[in-house]
PDB file of C-alpha atoms and ligand atoms in Angstrom:
ATOM      1  CA  UNK A   5     187.466 -93.249  57.013  1.00 73.00           C
ATOM      2  CA  UNK A   6     188.453 -95.429  54.083  1.00 92.00           C
ATOM      3  CA  UNK A   7     185.094 -97.147  53.650  1.00 98.00           C
ATOM      4  CA  UNK A   8     183.717 -96.387  50.170  1.00 98.00           C
ATOM      5  CA  UNK A   9     180.275 -94.810  50.654  1.00 98.00           C
ATOM      6  CA  UNK A  10     178.110 -93.372  47.879  1.00 98.00           C
ATOM      7  CA  UNK A  11     175.063 -91.149  47.972  1.00 98.00           C
ATOM      8  CA  UNK A  12     174.257 -91.094  44.263  1.00 98.00           C
ATOM      9  CA  UNK A  13     173.173 -93.908  41.977  1.00 98.00           C
ATOM     10  CA  UNK A  14     175.799 -93.035  39.361  1.00 98.00           C
ATOM     11  CA  UNK A  15     178.721 -92.973  41.780  1.00 98.00           C
ATOM     12  CA  UNK A  16     177.642 -96.271  43.303  1.00 98.00           C
ATOM     13  CA  UNK A  17     177.284 -97.855  39.855  1.00 98.00           C
ATOM     14  CA  UNK A  18     180.818 -96.813  38.971  1.00 98.00           C
ATOM     15  CA  UNK A  19     182.102 -98.393  42.187  1.00 98.00           C
ATOM     16  CA  UNK A  20     180.084-101.555  41.505  1.00 98.00           C
ATOM     17  CA  UNK A  21     181.685-101.969  38.085  1.00 98.00           C
ATOM     18  CA  UNK A  22     185.049-102.280  39.793  1.00 98.00           C
ATOM     19  CA  UNK A  23     183.970-105.149  42.079  1.00 98.00           C
ATOM     20  CA  UNK A  24     184.852-108.582  40.784  1.00 98.00           C
ATOM     21  CA  UNK A  25     183.478-111.829  42.147  1.00 98.00           C
ATOM     22  CA  UNK A  26     180.190-112.353  43.949  1.00 98.00           C
ATOM     23  CA  UNK A  27     178.351-109.575  45.758  1.00 98.00           C
ATOM     24  CA  UNK A  28     175.972-109.898  48.705  1.00 98.00           C
ATOM     25  CA  UNK A  29     173.574-107.046  49.479  1.00 98.00           C
ATOM     26  CA  UNK A  30     172.231-106.239  52.934  1.00 98.00           C
ATOM     27  CA  UNK A  31     169.453-103.635  52.648  1.00 98.00           C
ATOM     28  CA  UNK A  32     168.855-101.631  55.846  1.00 98.00           C
ATOM     29  CA  UNK A  33     167.301 -98.426  57.102  1.00 98.00           C
ATOM     30  CA  UNK A  34     170.378 -97.756  59.249  1.00 98.00           C
ATOM     31  CA  UNK A  35     170.698 -97.213  63.014  1.00 97.00           C
ATOM     32  CA  UNK A  36     172.471-100.533  62.898  1.00 97.00           C
ATOM     33  CA  UNK A  37     172.415-103.149  65.631  1.00 97.00           C
ATOM     34  CA  UNK A  38     173.745-106.667  66.052  1.00 97.00           C
ATOM     35  CA  UNK A  39     170.814-108.071  64.044  1.00 97.00           C
ATOM     36  CA  UNK A  40     171.968-106.127  60.984  1.00 98.00           C
ATOM     37  CA  UNK A  41     175.558-107.185  61.661  1.00 98.00           C
ATOM     38  CA  UNK A  42     174.484-110.849  61.701  1.00 97.00           C
ATOM     39  CA  UNK A  43     173.102-110.410  58.168  1.00 97.00           C
ATOM     40  CA  UNK A  44     176.411-108.863  57.128  1.00 98.00           C
ATOM     41  CA  UNK A  45     178.328-111.807  58.634  1.00 98.00           C
ATOM     42  CA  UNK A  46     176.137-114.288  56.797  1.00 96.00           C
ATOM     43  CA  UNK A  47     176.730-112.339  53.580  1.00 97.00           C
ATOM     44  CA  UNK A  48     180.483-112.233  54.132  1.00 98.00           C
ATOM     45  CA  UNK A  49     180.595-115.993  54.564  1.00 97.00           C
ATOM     46  CA  UNK A  50     179.122-116.523  51.100  1.00 97.00           C
ATOM     47  CA  UNK A  51     180.283-113.644  48.909  1.00 98.00           C
ATOM     48  CA  UNK A  52     183.510-111.989  47.763  1.00 98.00           C
ATOM     49  CA  UNK A  53     182.047-108.563  48.540  1.00 98.00           C
ATOM     50  CA  UNK A  54     179.297-107.249  50.772  1.00 98.00           C
ATOM     51  CA  UNK A  55     177.436-104.040  50.046  1.00 99.00           C
ATOM     52  CA  UNK A  56     175.154-102.508  52.679  1.00 99.00           C
ATOM     53  CA  UNK A  57     172.481-100.015  51.763  1.00 98.00           C
ATOM     54  CA  UNK A  58     171.209 -97.458  54.232  1.00 98.00           C
ATOM     55  CA  UNK A  59     167.995 -95.763  53.190  1.00 98.00           C
ATOM     56  CA  UNK A  60     165.008 -94.749  55.267  1.00 98.00           C
ATOM     57  CA  UNK A  61     162.553 -95.319  52.466  1.00 98.00           C
ATOM     58  CA  UNK A  62     159.769 -92.703  52.516  1.00 98.00           C
ATOM     59  CA  UNK A  63     157.365 -94.712  50.341  1.00 98.00           C
ATOM     60  CA  UNK A  64     157.013 -97.476  52.919  1.00 98.00           C
ATOM     61  CA  UNK A  65     155.855 -95.076  55.625  1.00 97.00           C
ATOM     62  CA  UNK A  66     152.295 -93.795  55.585  1.00 96.00           C
ATOM     63  CA  UNK A  67     151.238 -90.304  56.671  1.00 95.00           C
ATOM     64  CA  UNK A  68     151.413 -90.141  60.453  1.00 93.00           C
ATOM     65  CA  UNK A  69     153.953 -92.952  60.785  1.00 93.00           C
ATOM     66  CA  UNK A  70     157.468 -92.415  62.133  1.00 93.00           C
ATOM     67  CA  UNK A  71     159.393 -91.462  58.952  1.00 96.00           C
ATOM     68  CA  UNK A  72     160.668 -88.201  60.402  1.00 95.00           C
ATOM     69  CA  UNK A  73     161.438 -89.559  63.828  1.00 93.00           C
ATOM     70  CA  UNK A  74     162.915 -92.878  62.642  1.00 95.00           C
ATOM     71  CA  UNK A  75     166.267 -93.163  64.475  1.00 95.00           C
ATOM     72  CA  UNK A  76     169.290 -92.178  62.398  1.00 97.00           C
ATOM     73  CA  UNK A  77     173.018 -92.062  63.160  1.00 98.00           C
ATOM     74  CA  UNK A  78     175.011 -92.203  59.946  1.00 98.00           C
ATOM     75  CA  UNK A  79     178.501 -91.559  61.415  1.00 98.00           C
ATOM     76  CA  UNK A  80     178.011 -94.400  63.891  1.00 98.00           C
ATOM     77  CA  UNK A  81     176.634 -96.715  61.179  1.00 98.00           C
ATOM     78  CA  UNK A  82     179.589 -96.025  58.891  1.00 98.00           C
ATOM     79  CA  UNK A  83     182.077 -96.694  61.702  1.00 98.00           C
ATOM     80  CA  UNK A  84     180.352-100.019  62.455  1.00 98.00           C
ATOM     81  CA  UNK A  85     180.373-100.978  58.772  1.00 98.00           C
ATOM     82  CA  UNK A  86     184.008-100.055  58.395  1.00 98.00           C
ATOM     83  CA  UNK A  87     185.015-102.272  61.314  1.00 98.00           C
ATOM     84  CA  UNK A  88     182.757-105.046  59.977  1.00 98.00           C
ATOM     85  CA  UNK A  89     184.860-104.921  56.796  1.00 98.00           C
ATOM     86  CA  UNK A  90     182.137-104.417  54.185  1.00 98.00           C
ATOM     87  CA  UNK A  91     183.266-103.427  50.685  1.00 98.00           C
ATOM     88  CA  UNK A  92     180.976-100.456  50.214  1.00 98.00           C
ATOM     89  CA  UNK A  93     177.883 -98.581  51.357  1.00 98.00           C
ATOM     90  CA  UNK A  94     175.057 -97.227  49.218  1.00 98.00           C
ATOM     91  CA  UNK A  95     173.270 -94.478  51.128  1.00 98.00           C
ATOM     92  CA  UNK A  96     171.240 -92.547  48.594  1.00 98.00           C
ATOM     93  CA  UNK A  97     169.358 -89.363  49.302  1.00 98.00           C
ATOM     94  CA  UNK A  98     165.553 -89.583  48.830  1.00 98.00           C
ATOM     95  CA  UNK A  99     165.710 -87.513  45.632  1.00 98.00           C
ATOM     96  CA  UNK A 100     168.197 -90.004  44.135  1.00 98.00           C
ATOM     97  CA  UNK A 101     165.711 -92.823  44.628  1.00 98.00           C
ATOM     98  CA  UNK A 102     162.566 -90.803  43.907  1.00 98.00           C
ATOM     99  CA  UNK A 103     163.450 -88.002  41.488  1.00 98.00           C
ATOM    100  CA  UNK A 104     160.797 -85.550  40.366  1.00 98.00           C
ATOM    101  CA  UNK A 105     158.254 -87.287  38.152  1.00 98.00           C
ATOM    102  CA  UNK A 106     158.694 -90.725  39.739  1.00 98.00           C
ATOM    103  CA  UNK A 107     155.552 -92.826  39.147  1.00 98.00           C
ATOM    104  CA  UNK A 108     156.481 -96.511  38.812  1.00 98.00           C
ATOM    105  CA  UNK A 109     155.719 -98.957  41.619  1.00 98.00           C
ATOM    106  CA  UNK A 110     156.046-102.705  42.125  1.00 98.00           C
ATOM    107  CA  UNK A 111     153.187-104.443  43.922  1.00 98.00           C
ATOM    108  CA  UNK A 112     152.826-108.013  45.150  1.00 98.00           C
ATOM    109  CA  UNK A 113     149.140-108.756  45.495  1.00 97.00           C
ATOM    110  CA  UNK A 114     147.610-111.289  47.895  1.00 96.00           C
ATOM    111  CA  UNK A 115     150.587-111.840  50.196  1.00 97.00           C
ATOM    112  CA  UNK A 116     150.486-108.182  51.173  1.00 98.00           C
ATOM    113  CA  UNK A 117     146.821-108.157  52.163  1.00 97.00           C
ATOM    114  CA  UNK A 118     147.073-109.462  55.731  1.00 96.00           C
ATOM    115  CA  UNK A 119     149.259-108.937  58.791  1.00 97.00           C
ATOM    116  CA  UNK A 120     151.408-105.804  58.341  1.00 97.00           C
ATOM    117  CA  UNK A 121     149.651-105.102  55.040  1.00 97.00           C
ATOM    118  CA  UNK A 122     146.259-104.933  56.741  1.00 96.00           C
ATOM    119  CA  UNK A 123     147.579-102.414  59.273  1.00 93.00           C
ATOM    120  CA  UNK A 124     149.752-100.524  56.802  1.00 95.00           C
ATOM    121  CA  UNK A 125     148.073-100.758  53.379  1.00 96.00           C
ATOM    122  CA  UNK A 126     150.746 -98.839  51.438  1.00 97.00           C
ATOM    123  CA  UNK A 127     153.754-100.284  53.254  1.00 98.00           C
ATOM    124  CA  UNK A 128     154.667-103.230  51.026  1.00 98.00           C
ATOM    125  CA  UNK A 129     154.269-101.295  47.797  1.00 98.00           C
ATOM    126  CA  UNK A 130     157.026 -99.037  49.133  1.00 98.00           C
ATOM    127  CA  UNK A 131     159.148-101.988  50.235  1.00 98.00           C
ATOM    128  CA  UNK A 132     158.901-103.940  46.970  1.00 98.00           C
ATOM    129  CA  UNK A 133     159.518-100.807  44.916  1.00 98.00           C
ATOM    130  CA  UNK A 134     162.627 -99.771  46.814  1.00 98.00           C
ATOM    131  CA  UNK A 135     163.985-103.317  47.021  1.00 99.00           C
ATOM    132  CA  UNK A 136     163.537-103.733  43.231  1.00 98.00           C
ATOM    133  CA  UNK A 137     165.409-100.489  42.712  1.00 98.00           C
ATOM    134  CA  UNK A 138     168.190-101.599  45.066  1.00 98.00           C
ATOM    135  CA  UNK A 139     168.448-104.921  43.227  1.00 98.00           C
ATOM    136  CA  UNK A 140     168.725-103.103  39.893  1.00 98.00           C
ATOM    137  CA  UNK A 141     171.336-100.673  41.175  1.00 98.00           C
ATOM    138  CA  UNK A 142     173.478-103.062  43.229  1.00 98.00           C
ATOM    139  CA  UNK A 143     173.280-106.115  40.925  1.00 98.00           C
ATOM    140  CA  UNK A 144     173.952-108.471  43.816  1.00 98.00           C
ATOM    141  CA  UNK A 145     174.166-112.254  43.543  1.00 98.00           C
ATOM    142  CA  UNK A 146     172.507-112.687  46.920  1.00 98.00           C
ATOM    143  CA  UNK A 147     170.453-110.442  49.185  1.00 98.00           C
ATOM    144  CA  UNK A 148     170.061-110.964  52.927  1.00 97.00           C
ATOM    145  CA  UNK A 149     166.883-110.337  54.901  1.00 97.00           C
ATOM    146  CA  UNK A 150     165.888-111.004  58.501  1.00 95.00           C
ATOM    147  CA  UNK A 151     163.205-113.406  59.650  1.00 94.00           C
ATOM    148  CA  UNK A 152     162.293-110.547  62.015  1.00 95.00           C
ATOM    149  CA  UNK A 153     160.251-109.084  59.132  1.00 97.00           C
ATOM    150  CA  UNK A 154     158.797-112.417  58.096  1.00 96.00           C
ATOM    151  CA  UNK A 155     156.055-111.133  55.809  1.00 97.00           C
ATOM    152  CA  UNK A 156     158.620-108.961  54.034  1.00 97.00           C
ATOM    153  CA  UNK A 157     160.681-112.098  53.321  1.00 96.00           C
ATOM    154  CA  UNK A 158     157.687-113.966  51.895  1.00 96.00           C
ATOM    155  CA  UNK A 159     156.677-110.965  49.768  1.00 97.00           C
ATOM    156  CA  UNK A 160     160.186-110.349  48.431  1.00 97.00           C
ATOM    157  CA  UNK A 161     160.701-114.007  47.581  1.00 96.00           C
ATOM    158  CA  UNK A 162     157.432-113.921  45.622  1.00 97.00           C
ATOM    159  CA  UNK A 163     158.478-110.756  43.793  1.00 98.00           C
ATOM    160  CA  UNK A 164     161.877-112.242  42.883  1.00 98.00           C
ATOM    161  CA  UNK A 165     160.244-115.404  41.541  1.00 97.00           C
ATOM    162  CA  UNK A 166     157.445-113.585  39.704  1.00 97.00           C
ATOM    163  CA  UNK A 167     159.717-111.025  38.030  1.00 98.00           C
ATOM    164  CA  UNK A 168     162.618-113.453  37.372  1.00 98.00           C
ATOM    165  CA  UNK A 169     165.002-111.208  39.257  1.00 98.00           C
ATOM    166  CA  UNK A 170     168.516-112.672  39.144  1.00 98.00           C
ATOM    167  CA  UNK A 171     169.226-112.575  42.878  1.00 98.00           C
ATOM    168  CA  UNK A 172     169.072-115.266  45.548  1.00 97.00           C
ATOM    169  CA  UNK A 173     167.213-114.353  48.732  1.00 96.00           C
ATOM    170  CA  UNK A 174     168.798-115.558  51.975  1.00 95.00           C
ATOM    171  CA  UNK A 175     166.922-115.449  55.282  1.00 94.00           C
ATOM    172  CA  UNK A 176     168.686-114.989  58.611  1.00 93.00           C
ATOM    173  CA  UNK A 177     167.284-115.752  62.073  1.00 93.00           C
ATOM    174  CA  UNK A 178     166.011-113.131  64.511  1.00 94.00           C
ATOM    175  CA  UNK A 179     168.803-111.875  66.715  1.00 95.00           C
ATOM    176  CA  UNK A 180     167.658-111.233  70.272  1.00 95.00           C
ATOM    177  CA  UNK A 181     168.960-109.451  73.343  1.00 96.00           C
ATOM    178  CA  UNK A 182     170.049-111.814  76.140  1.00 95.00           C
ATOM    179  CA  UNK A 183     166.614-111.497  77.753  1.00 94.00           C
ATOM    180  CA  UNK A 184     164.829-112.466  74.511  1.00 94.00           C
ATOM    181  CA  UNK A 185     163.741-109.052  73.186  1.00 96.00           C
ATOM    182  CA  UNK A 186     164.019-109.103  69.394  1.00 97.00           C
ATOM    183  CA  UNK A 187     166.605-106.512  68.345  1.00 96.00           C
ATOM    184  CA  UNK A 188     165.137-103.556  66.503  1.00 96.00           C
ATOM    185  CA  UNK A 189     166.223-100.014  65.719  1.00 95.00           C
ATOM    186  CA  UNK A 190     162.934 -98.877  67.281  1.00 95.00           C
ATOM    187  CA  UNK A 191     163.812-100.432  70.685  1.00 97.00           C
ATOM    188  CA  UNK A 192     165.653 -97.194  71.412  1.00 96.00           C
ATOM    189  CA  UNK A 193     162.213 -95.622  71.962  1.00 96.00           C
ATOM    190  CA  UNK A 194     161.307 -98.008  74.787  1.00 97.00           C
ATOM    191  CA  UNK A 195     161.396 -96.538  78.274  1.00 97.00           C
ATOM    192  CA  UNK A 196     163.083 -98.755  80.848  1.00 96.00           C
ATOM    193  CA  UNK A 197     159.777-100.056  82.174  1.00 96.00           C
ATOM    194  CA  UNK A 198     158.251-100.541  78.725  1.00 97.00           C
ATOM    195  CA  UNK A 199     161.362-102.460  77.681  1.00 97.00           C
ATOM    196  CA  UNK A 200     160.689-104.930  80.524  1.00 97.00           C
ATOM    197  CA  UNK A 201     157.025-105.153  79.557  1.00 97.00           C
ATOM    198  CA  UNK A 202     157.995-105.811  75.924  1.00 97.00           C
ATOM    199  CA  UNK A 203     159.601-109.105  76.972  1.00 97.00           C
ATOM    200  CA  UNK A 204     156.066-110.476  77.274  1.00 97.00           C
ATOM    201  CA  UNK A 205     155.876-110.635  73.470  1.00 97.00           C
ATOM    202  CA  UNK A 206     158.661-113.165  73.070  1.00 96.00           C
ATOM    203  CA  UNK A 207     157.495-115.024  76.171  1.00 97.00           C
ATOM    204  CA  UNK A 208     153.994-115.330  74.733  1.00 97.00           C
ATOM    205  CA  UNK A 209     155.395-116.685  71.454  1.00 96.00           C
ATOM    206  CA  UNK A 210     157.414-119.195  73.449  1.00 95.00           C
ATOM    207  CA  UNK A 211     154.282-120.304  75.308  1.00 96.00           C
ATOM    208  CA  UNK A 212     152.588-120.937  71.977  1.00 96.00           C
ATOM    209  CA  UNK A 213     155.649-122.971  70.978  1.00 94.00           C
ATOM    210  CA  UNK A 214     155.329-125.032  74.153  1.00 95.00           C
ATOM    211  CA  UNK A 215     151.654-125.715  73.455  1.00 96.00           C
ATOM    212  CA  UNK A 216     152.600-126.860  69.955  1.00 95.00           C
ATOM    213  CA  UNK A 217     155.362-129.096  71.359  1.00 92.00           C
ATOM    214  CA  UNK A 218     152.764-130.657  73.670  1.00 95.00           C
ATOM    215  CA  UNK A 219     150.633-131.609  70.679  1.00 95.00           C
ATOM    216  CA  UNK A 220     148.192-128.691  70.450  1.00 95.00           C
ATOM    217  CA  UNK A 221     147.266-127.912  66.847  1.00 95.00           C
ATOM    218  CA  UNK A 222     144.188-125.678  67.145  1.00 96.00           C
ATOM    219  CA  UNK A 223     145.335-122.239  65.910  1.00 97.00           C
ATOM    220  CA  UNK A 224     142.897-120.454  68.236  1.00 98.00           C
ATOM    221  CA  UNK A 225     144.623-121.959  71.238  1.00 97.00           C
ATOM    222  CA  UNK A 226     147.886-120.327  70.131  1.00 98.00           C
ATOM    223  CA  UNK A 227     146.167-116.980  69.549  1.00 98.00           C
ATOM    224  CA  UNK A 228     144.408-117.236  72.915  1.00 98.00           C
ATOM    225  CA  UNK A 229     147.478-117.934  75.005  1.00 98.00           C
ATOM    226  CA  UNK A 230     149.399-115.110  73.319  1.00 98.00           C
ATOM    227  CA  UNK A 231     146.558-112.601  73.734  1.00 98.00           C
ATOM    228  CA  UNK A 232     146.061-113.638  77.355  1.00 98.00           C
ATOM    229  CA  UNK A 233     149.718-113.146  78.212  1.00 98.00           C
ATOM    230  CA  UNK A 234     149.941-109.794  76.422  1.00 97.00           C
ATOM    231  CA  UNK A 235     146.834-108.598  78.237  1.00 97.00           C
ATOM    232  CA  UNK A 236     148.560-109.154  81.561  1.00 96.00           C
ATOM    233  CA  UNK A 237     151.049-106.404  80.714  1.00 94.00           C
ATOM    234  CA  UNK A 238     150.084-102.758  80.913  1.00 92.00           C
ATOM    235  CA  UNK A 239     150.819-100.635  77.832  1.00 94.00           C
ATOM    236  CA  UNK A 240     151.024-103.524  75.358  1.00 97.00           C
ATOM    237  CA  UNK A 241     148.400-102.933  72.688  1.00 97.00           C
ATOM    238  CA  UNK A 242     148.475-105.727  70.093  1.00 97.00           C
ATOM    239  CA  UNK A 243     147.693-104.703  66.507  1.00 97.00           C
ATOM    240  CA  UNK A 244     147.410-108.353  65.589  1.00 97.00           C
ATOM    241  CA  UNK A 245     148.164-111.829  66.853  1.00 98.00           C
ATOM    242  CA  UNK A 246     148.379-114.069  63.823  1.00 98.00           C
ATOM    243  CA  UNK A 247     148.725-117.774  63.235  1.00 98.00           C
ATOM    244  CA  UNK A 248     149.135-118.213  59.501  1.00 97.00           C
ATOM    245  CA  UNK A 249     150.378-120.739  56.976  1.00 95.00           C
ATOM    246  CA  UNK A 250     154.051-119.747  56.715  1.00 94.00           C
ATOM    247  CA  UNK A 251     154.081-120.142  52.936  1.00 91.00           C
ATOM    248  CA  UNK A 252     150.821-118.458  51.935  1.00 94.00           C
ATOM    249  CA  UNK A 253     150.340-116.206  54.984  1.00 96.00           C
ATOM    250  CA  UNK A 254     146.666-117.212  54.977  1.00 96.00           C
ATOM    251  CA  UNK A 255     145.304-117.065  58.521  1.00 97.00           C
ATOM    252  CA  UNK A 256     144.716-120.604  59.852  1.00 97.00           C
ATOM    253  CA  UNK A 257     141.218-121.515  60.937  1.00 96.00           C
ATOM    254  CA  UNK A 258     141.642-125.233  61.406  1.00 94.00           C
ATOM    255  CA  UNK A 259     144.455-127.427  62.648  1.00 90.00           C
ATOM    256  CA  UNK A 260     146.998-128.033  59.895  1.00 89.00           C
ATOM    257  CA  UNK A 261     150.294-129.802  59.436  1.00 87.00           C
ATOM    258  CA  UNK A 262     151.671-126.839  57.427  1.00 87.00           C
ATOM    259  CA  UNK A 263     154.529-124.874  58.986  1.00 92.00           C
ATOM    260  CA  UNK A 264     153.013-121.974  60.906  1.00 95.00           C
ATOM    261  CA  UNK A 265     154.127-118.387  61.156  1.00 96.00           C
ATOM    262  CA  UNK A 266     153.034-117.072  64.536  1.00 97.00           C
ATOM    263  CA  UNK A 267     153.445-113.326  64.635  1.00 97.00           C
ATOM    264  CA  UNK A 268     152.649-110.359  66.805  1.00 98.00           C
ATOM    265  CA  UNK A 269     152.681-106.628  66.164  1.00 98.00           C
ATOM    266  CA  UNK A 270     152.085-104.501  69.210  1.00 98.00           C
ATOM    267  CA  UNK A 271     152.397-100.953  70.346  1.00 97.00           C
ATOM    268  CA  UNK A 272     154.495-100.981  73.516  1.00 97.00           C
ATOM    269  CA  UNK A 273     154.391 -97.455  74.853  1.00 96.00           C
ATOM    270  CA  UNK A 274     155.958 -95.352  72.112  1.00 94.00           C
ATOM    271  CA  UNK A 275     157.242 -97.863  69.521  1.00 95.00           C
ATOM    272  CA  UNK A 276     155.367-100.473  67.551  1.00 96.00           C
ATOM    273  CA  UNK A 277     157.244-103.777  67.821  1.00 97.00           C
ATOM    274  CA  UNK A 278     157.172-106.956  65.740  1.00 97.00           C
ATOM    275  CA  UNK A 279     158.153-110.481  66.677  1.00 97.00           C
ATOM    276  CA  UNK A 280     157.423-113.949  65.347  1.00 96.00           C
ATOM    277  CA  UNK A 281     158.312-117.591  65.444  1.00 94.00           C
ATOM    278  CA  UNK A 282     157.850-120.546  63.187  1.00 93.00           C
ATOM    279  CA  UNK A 283     156.222-123.747  64.366  1.00 93.00           C
ATOM    280  CA  UNK A 284     157.361-126.428  64.645  1.00 85.00           C
ATOM    281  CA  UNK A 285     160.028-124.688  66.661  1.00 71.00           C
ATOM    282  CA  UNK A 286     162.862-126.691  65.039  1.00 62.00           C
ATOM    283  CA  UNK A 287     162.351-124.496  61.976  1.00 59.00           C
ATOM    284  CA  UNK A 288     163.875-121.635  63.952  1.00 55.00           C
ATOM    285  CA  UNK A 289     167.174-123.434  64.267  1.00 47.00           C
ATOM    286  CA  UNK A 290     169.905-122.071  62.051  1.00 42.00           C
ATOM    287  CA  UNK A 291     170.674-124.423  59.192  1.00 38.00           C
ATOM    288  CA  UNK A 292     173.943-123.475  57.573  1.00 38.00           C
ATOM    289  CA  UNK A 293     173.534-119.822  56.733  1.00 35.00           C
ATOM    290  CA  UNK A 294     169.910-120.036  55.711  1.00 37.00           C
ATOM    291  CA  UNK A 295     167.261-120.698  58.300  1.00 41.00           C
ATOM    292  CA  UNK A 296     163.705-120.105  59.316  1.00 57.00           C
ATOM    293  CA  UNK A 297     161.595-119.197  56.291  1.00 67.00           C
ATOM    294  CA  UNK A 298     164.638-120.058  54.184  1.00 63.00           C
ATOM    295  CA  UNK A 299     164.154-123.656  55.257  1.00 63.00           C
ATOM    296  CA  UNK A 300     160.597-123.984  53.928  1.00 65.00           C
TER     297      UNK A 300
HETATM  298  P1  AMP B 410     165.670-102.475  58.978  1.00 91.88           P
HETATM  299  O1  AMP B 410     166.885-101.626  59.054  1.00 91.88           O
HETATM  300  O2  AMP B 410     164.882-102.511  60.246  1.00 91.88           O
HETATM  301  O3  AMP B 410     164.849-102.249  57.747  1.00 91.88           O
HETATM  302  O4  AMP B 410     166.219-103.974  58.828  1.00 91.88           O
HETATM  303  C1  AMP B 410     167.099-104.322  57.796  1.00 91.88           C
HETATM  304  C2  AMP B 410     167.182-105.816  57.751  1.00 91.88           C
HETATM  305  O5  AMP B 410     167.644-106.319  58.996  1.00 91.88           O
HETATM  306  C3  AMP B 410     165.827-106.480  57.475  1.00 91.88           C
HETATM  307  O6  AMP B 410     166.006-107.567  56.579  1.00 91.88           O
HETATM  308  C4  AMP B 410     165.419-106.947  58.845  1.00 91.88           C
HETATM  309  O7  AMP B 410     164.547-108.059  58.823  1.00 91.88           O
HETATM  310  C5  AMP B 410     166.748-107.311  59.448  1.00 91.88           C
HETATM  311  N1  AMP B 410     166.657-107.301  60.912  1.00 91.88           N
HETATM  312  C6  AMP B 410     166.097-106.356  61.692  1.00 91.88           C
HETATM  313  N2  AMP B 410     166.133-106.738  62.989  1.00 91.88           N
HETATM  314  C7  AMP B 410     166.722-107.950  63.015  1.00 91.88           C
HETATM  315  C8  AMP B 410     167.032-108.877  64.054  1.00 91.88           C
HETATM  316  N3  AMP B 410     166.733-108.640  65.336  1.00 91.88           N
HETATM  317  N4  AMP B 410     167.640-110.032  63.711  1.00 91.88           N
HETATM  318  C9  AMP B 410     167.933-110.304  62.409  1.00 91.88           C
HETATM  319  N5  AMP B 410     167.668-109.474  61.388  1.00 91.88           N
HETATM  320  C10 AMP B 410     167.070-108.321  61.683  1.00 91.88           C
END
């Protein structure tokens, strides 16, 4: 394997010093799938070098969540990244990122209160802390994130603006399986029957999109149709069904002309899955290399 891969901050920094031209960073937790590869492709189109980080970040998992059982396959990931032609991989050990005595965290306030933040109160503090550290270590010109984790995108954009971080955030669309299931490393935990049931999530989002296209603007109608369709499937337990202003993430009570982020988090058998769409639906169309939340 000739792909340069580094598990310490110092060795990565030395490698980084030798890269000339622009650098795009794709942060991941590994167990790569085509969704991750689409971020890498977008990064390759715009940068001289692409660096991928692989780090299952302990601080974004709460006690009792799936940190230990999160799927991992480093040899497979490295083979995929080598054939994708990335310039280097940063795959630090937890003690490299959180050495003894670590006590500094980055928090984004209001945007982290709802949605995932309401279900997972310490999650975003872990995300913004590790992403800040990755930005400091990798010194990328651009960083690529998926619309799949829409709240994460909104929170990271806020952090970058608030802290004047010298990196441009690019947002890439959700890559889906042919049948519409949003790709996710956690899909590997779906049994065959649960995988079929999980399709109801994307279908319900599409139904909300159809209502919107037919002129409906009452946010409760979108929530209702989604909840109704999810209820028809056994073993889908929604954590939330949200219709929020896509910029502020404030839950919508009244009809509004603001772009809407419609999102669902649901336990489907073993894994907890996320999916979302923007309304109006045209916002989901890829525009150049940025799209979705990148367009608003
Ligand atoms: P993860 O490894 O799950 O932390 O994801 C790393 C990055 O890939 C994040 O920016 C995700 O939003 C993005 N990502 C995950 N799934 C998809 C997908 N299906 N399509 C596009 N991007 C994705």
